[in-house]
Amino acid sequence: MSDLDDLRRTLPMVGAEPSILDDTSIAHVVAHGHHILSRRTVPGLRVEMEETPDAIVGKLIVEAGVQIAQPIHMCFGLAHPTGVQQITIDVQICEGAQARVLSHCLFPLAQAAEHRMQAVVEIGPGASLIYTEGHYHGPHGGMQVLPHATVKIGKGARYFSEFSLLSGSVGNLDIDYLVEVEKDGIAELTAKIFAHKTDRIALKETVVLRGERSRGLIKTRVVLDGEARAEITGITEAHAKGARGHVDCMEIVQGQAQASAIPIVRVFHPEAKVTHEAAIGSVDKKELETLMARGLTPEQAVEVIVSGILR
């Protein structure tokens, strides 16, 4: 089996079908380590990727006014137990353009492997980007993942992102995102993570509302089991008239797991408003008893409740 075949076979773990890579109407990039295995573009989209010994470096550009009908698939990963992958990418959604990116990060056999991503995302005036990132790190807990990104949202532009890691082990995850929103722009960041055993999570997301009537939402759902640890930091700053922001963090702990939630809100204009809510707790006892009364085992009942929280 080739590295490409191995990554294709793992796609269902993040909710994607391998057949997407064969569809000529769907743009994609597949990279194993620092090697690009497959790529395809579509009209209005430029994908400029370069292999170097230390990283894959490139740009993804959606031209002004273009609406990409099908999601753009970016599949990055390692099919071996060890290795390093470094991705440096600039994403530009030009004025009035619309696109959806599905990013699949696949490390099914990782025992001592590392993935680093440094991204700069620019969304032009009136443009829109939906960015969905699904991870699978395998069962061994030997993955270290460090995705860092800076996102700039132009006037009247929209950015919706969702990060999910719900199957297998997390390993060590360190996320740091900074999002800046201009006048009438919207940013919504959602993260859903299920951690087990000795997994470690550090998640920091910052939304800076710079323009008038800009809006931002940070929503995080994390479930921790075994001896997993998580520190979740959500920061929202409002600098302009009519800016509105909210930070919403919920963490569920089971076993010997430990969690911390740090919502930080800052307001620099008298007509701006930012709110927050954070909750850390265990599975609700009444919900558990209700499900068990309907015939579920304790383990099945917990799984149903956790799935509902992460859905």
XYZ file of C-alpha atoms in Angstrom:
311
model
C 0.000 0.000 0.000
C 1.249 3.510 -0.839
C 1.185 6.461 1.577
C -1.678 7.906 -0.481
C -3.689 4.691 -0.131
C -3.061 4.658 3.631
C -4.341 8.218 4.055
C -7.336 7.573 1.786
C -8.304 4.576 3.890
C -8.295 6.737 7.045
C -10.585 9.482 5.687
C -13.802 7.898 7.066
C -12.434 8.465 10.604
C -13.042 12.199 10.063
C -16.330 11.773 8.222
C -14.990 11.978 4.646
C -15.266 9.481 1.815
C -12.128 8.394 -0.094
C -13.998 8.896 -3.369
C -13.750 12.691 -2.987
C -10.168 12.490 -4.230
C -11.372 10.983 -7.524
C -14.070 13.580 -8.231
C -12.798 16.019 -10.864
C -15.242 18.712 -9.670
C -13.662 18.801 -6.185
C -10.355 20.569 -5.519
C -7.931 18.871 -3.162
C -4.392 18.692 -1.824
C -3.017 15.526 -0.182
C 0.329 15.670 1.600
C 2.253 12.996 3.494
C 4.980 14.488 5.634
C 6.708 17.004 3.360
C 5.644 15.347 0.118
C 2.612 16.350 -1.949
C 0.946 13.146 -3.139
C -2.010 14.546 -5.067
C -3.576 17.874 -5.991
C -6.389 19.240 -8.104
C -7.721 22.737 -8.647
C -10.936 24.172 -10.095
C -11.714 27.441 -11.929
C -11.360 30.492 -9.677
C -9.068 28.678 -7.223
C -5.273 28.818 -7.189
C -3.352 26.270 -5.146
C 0.371 26.977 -5.013
C 2.216 24.398 -2.889
C 5.944 23.731 -2.709
C 7.858 20.870 -1.115
C 10.953 21.756 0.924
C 13.118 19.503 3.126
C 11.676 21.082 6.277
C 8.061 21.971 5.361
C 5.332 22.249 2.811
C 4.906 25.925 1.976
C 2.097 27.312 -0.089
C -0.904 29.483 -0.838
C -4.580 28.836 -1.412
C -6.296 31.727 -3.201
C -9.964 32.097 -4.116
C -10.271 34.873 -6.685
C -12.531 37.895 -6.196
C -16.242 37.254 -6.625
C -15.802 33.503 -7.148
C -18.086 31.038 -5.392
C -16.506 27.589 -5.139
C -19.445 25.180 -5.398
C -17.808 22.112 -3.821
C -15.763 22.055 -0.589
C -11.997 22.271 -1.016
C -10.363 19.251 0.653
C -6.939 19.544 2.275
C -5.624 16.237 3.602
C -2.434 16.376 5.657
C -0.958 13.494 7.592
C 1.560 10.760 8.292
C 0.882 7.074 7.698
C 3.916 5.931 9.714
C 4.433 5.595 13.518
C 7.092 8.331 13.554
C 7.796 11.465 11.569
C 7.412 15.235 11.398
C 5.119 17.363 9.267
C 5.364 21.148 9.051
C 2.773 23.092 7.051
C 3.095 26.817 6.330
C 0.132 28.139 4.362
C -1.481 31.436 3.414
C -5.193 31.353 2.632
C -6.691 34.308 0.744
C -10.420 34.625 0.127
C -10.593 37.693 -2.082
C -13.345 40.332 -2.043
C -16.860 38.906 -2.448
C -15.650 35.299 -2.810
C -17.159 32.304 -1.013
C -15.516 28.999 -0.162
C -15.678 26.056 2.189
C -12.519 24.208 3.202
C -12.528 20.724 4.741
C -9.163 20.032 6.347
C -8.427 16.404 7.255
C -5.455 15.764 9.558
C -4.727 12.030 9.701
C -2.133 10.244 11.838
C -3.548 6.715 12.276
C -0.365 4.951 13.511
C 1.354 7.797 15.369
C 3.516 6.692 18.291
C 6.124 9.479 18.289
C 5.119 11.935 15.576
C 4.666 15.693 15.241
C 2.489 17.985 13.128
C 2.921 21.753 13.072
C 0.823 24.196 11.101
C 1.377 27.927 10.727
C -1.454 29.594 8.821
C -2.317 33.146 7.833
C -5.902 33.578 6.622
C -7.174 36.766 4.984
C -10.862 37.120 4.140
C -11.563 40.127 1.955
C -14.515 42.551 2.204
C -17.863 40.794 1.804
C -16.197 37.395 1.442
C -17.041 34.205 3.336
C -15.035 31.184 4.500
C -16.298 28.083 6.281
C -13.322 26.112 7.610
C -13.918 22.641 9.056
C -10.934 20.794 10.510
C -11.234 17.125 11.504
C -8.425 15.227 13.225
C -7.664 11.557 13.855
C -4.481 10.768 15.799
C -4.809 6.992 16.134
C -5.076 4.956 19.357
C -1.541 5.213 20.769
C -1.446 8.755 22.195
C 1.921 9.482 20.606
C 0.948 12.495 18.512
C 2.005 16.081 19.123
C -0.046 18.656 17.191
C 0.555 22.409 17.204
C -1.759 24.369 14.869
C -1.299 28.140 15.066
C -3.213 30.600 12.908
C -3.818 34.314 12.405
C -7.118 35.212 10.720
C -8.050 38.667 9.425
C -11.709 39.248 8.555
C -12.438 42.229 6.331
C -15.388 44.602 6.275
C -18.667 42.689 6.135
C -16.842 39.353 5.785
C -17.730 36.103 7.538
C -15.597 33.325 9.020
C -16.961 30.128 10.547
C -14.519 27.510 11.833
C -14.992 24.145 13.505
C -12.260 21.958 14.991
C -13.143 18.382 15.962
C -11.176 15.492 17.427
C -13.656 12.907 18.634
C -12.146 9.481 17.851
C -8.951 7.864 19.075
C -6.406 9.543 21.320
C -5.486 13.210 21.325
C -1.864 12.904 22.458
C -0.594 16.455 23.002
C -2.606 19.226 21.372
C -1.623 22.916 21.518
C -3.930 25.253 19.555
C -3.384 29.012 19.340
C -5.693 31.051 17.059
C -5.924 34.841 16.761
C -8.884 36.289 14.829
C -9.323 40.005 14.049
C -12.699 41.263 12.823
C -13.324 44.522 10.983
C -16.560 46.535 10.584
C -19.731 44.417 10.238
C -17.638 41.228 10.135
C -18.554 37.965 11.853
C -16.339 35.286 13.419
C -17.599 32.041 14.950
C -15.106 29.518 16.334
C -16.246 26.085 17.535
C -14.085 23.310 19.002
C -15.147 19.789 20.044
C -12.615 17.414 21.607
C -12.854 14.049 23.408
C -9.680 13.232 25.370
C -8.689 9.976 27.074
C -5.941 8.344 29.145
C -3.004 10.767 29.488
C -3.994 13.168 26.685
C -3.038 16.809 27.120
C -4.886 19.800 25.617
C -3.979 23.493 25.570
C -6.517 25.498 23.585
C -6.258 29.267 23.248
C -8.574 31.224 20.953
C -8.625 35.010 20.751
C -11.179 37.139 18.903
C -10.470 40.860 18.562
C -13.506 42.884 17.457
C -11.910 45.961 15.909
C -14.701 47.308 13.716
C -18.116 48.772 14.416
C -20.899 46.179 14.726
C -18.425 43.334 14.452
C -19.483 40.090 16.115
C -17.641 37.121 17.576
C -18.441 33.786 19.221
C -16.046 31.278 20.784
C -17.750 27.981 21.639
C -15.842 25.051 23.147
C -16.996 21.579 24.180
C -14.401 19.274 25.750
C -14.896 15.879 27.406
C -12.038 14.409 29.465
C -11.688 10.821 30.652
C -9.005 8.812 32.451
C -6.115 11.077 33.452
C -6.537 13.602 30.628
C -5.789 17.272 31.249
C -7.089 20.382 29.500
C -6.604 24.127 29.804
C -9.071 26.115 27.706
C -8.618 29.866 27.243
C -11.143 31.956 25.326
C -10.391 35.659 24.902
C -12.656 38.275 23.323
C -11.857 41.980 23.014
C -14.290 44.630 21.763
C -12.807 47.912 20.514
C -15.628 49.609 18.602
C -19.203 50.864 18.824
C -21.795 48.108 18.531
C -19.284 45.266 18.749
C -20.720 42.119 20.369
C -18.866 39.029 21.578
C -19.507 35.891 23.608
C -17.308 33.114 25.052
C -19.006 29.788 25.841
C -16.951 26.927 27.323
C -18.198 23.615 28.699
C -15.947 20.817 29.964
C -17.011 17.407 31.275
C -14.578 15.479 33.485
C -14.679 11.775 34.298
C -12.308 9.519 36.219
C -9.143 11.342 37.320
C -9.293 13.946 34.579
C -8.606 17.617 35.299
C -9.870 20.691 33.462
C -9.569 24.455 33.638
C -11.553 27.078 31.747
C -10.299 30.662 31.490
C -12.720 33.066 29.805
C -11.231 36.548 29.368
C -13.319 39.475 28.147
C -12.093 43.003 27.523
C -14.137 46.003 26.397
C -12.553 49.255 25.163
C -15.652 51.151 23.982
C -18.683 52.222 26.061
C -21.106 50.949 23.399
C -19.535 47.506 22.994
C -20.535 44.379 24.911
C -18.877 41.022 25.596
C -20.301 38.195 27.714
C -19.004 34.829 28.824
C -20.038 31.567 30.454
C -17.890 28.642 31.551
C -18.943 25.351 33.126
C -16.927 22.354 34.335
C -18.641 19.297 35.745
C -19.416 15.612 35.485
C -22.129 13.761 33.621
C -25.558 14.803 34.907
C -26.806 12.198 37.399
C -30.495 12.600 36.535
C -29.838 12.189 32.820
C -27.758 9.095 33.590
C -30.512 7.544 35.715
C -33.172 8.299 33.084
C -31.195 6.543 30.346
C -30.404 3.571 32.564
C -34.100 3.235 33.433
C -34.688 2.779 29.700
C -32.369 -0.206 29.580
C -28.946 1.275 28.858
C -25.877 0.179 30.787
C -23.994 2.901 32.705
C -21.308 2.922 29.995
C -23.888 3.248 27.198
C -25.720 6.010 29.065
C -22.513 8.010 29.533
C -21.703 7.592 25.827
C -25.130 8.945 24.820
C -24.764 12.001 27.071
C -21.218 12.726 25.915
C -22.241 12.370 22.267
C -25.033 14.872 22.821
C -22.628 17.390 24.350
C -20.168 17.052 21.478
C -22.728 16.968 18.666
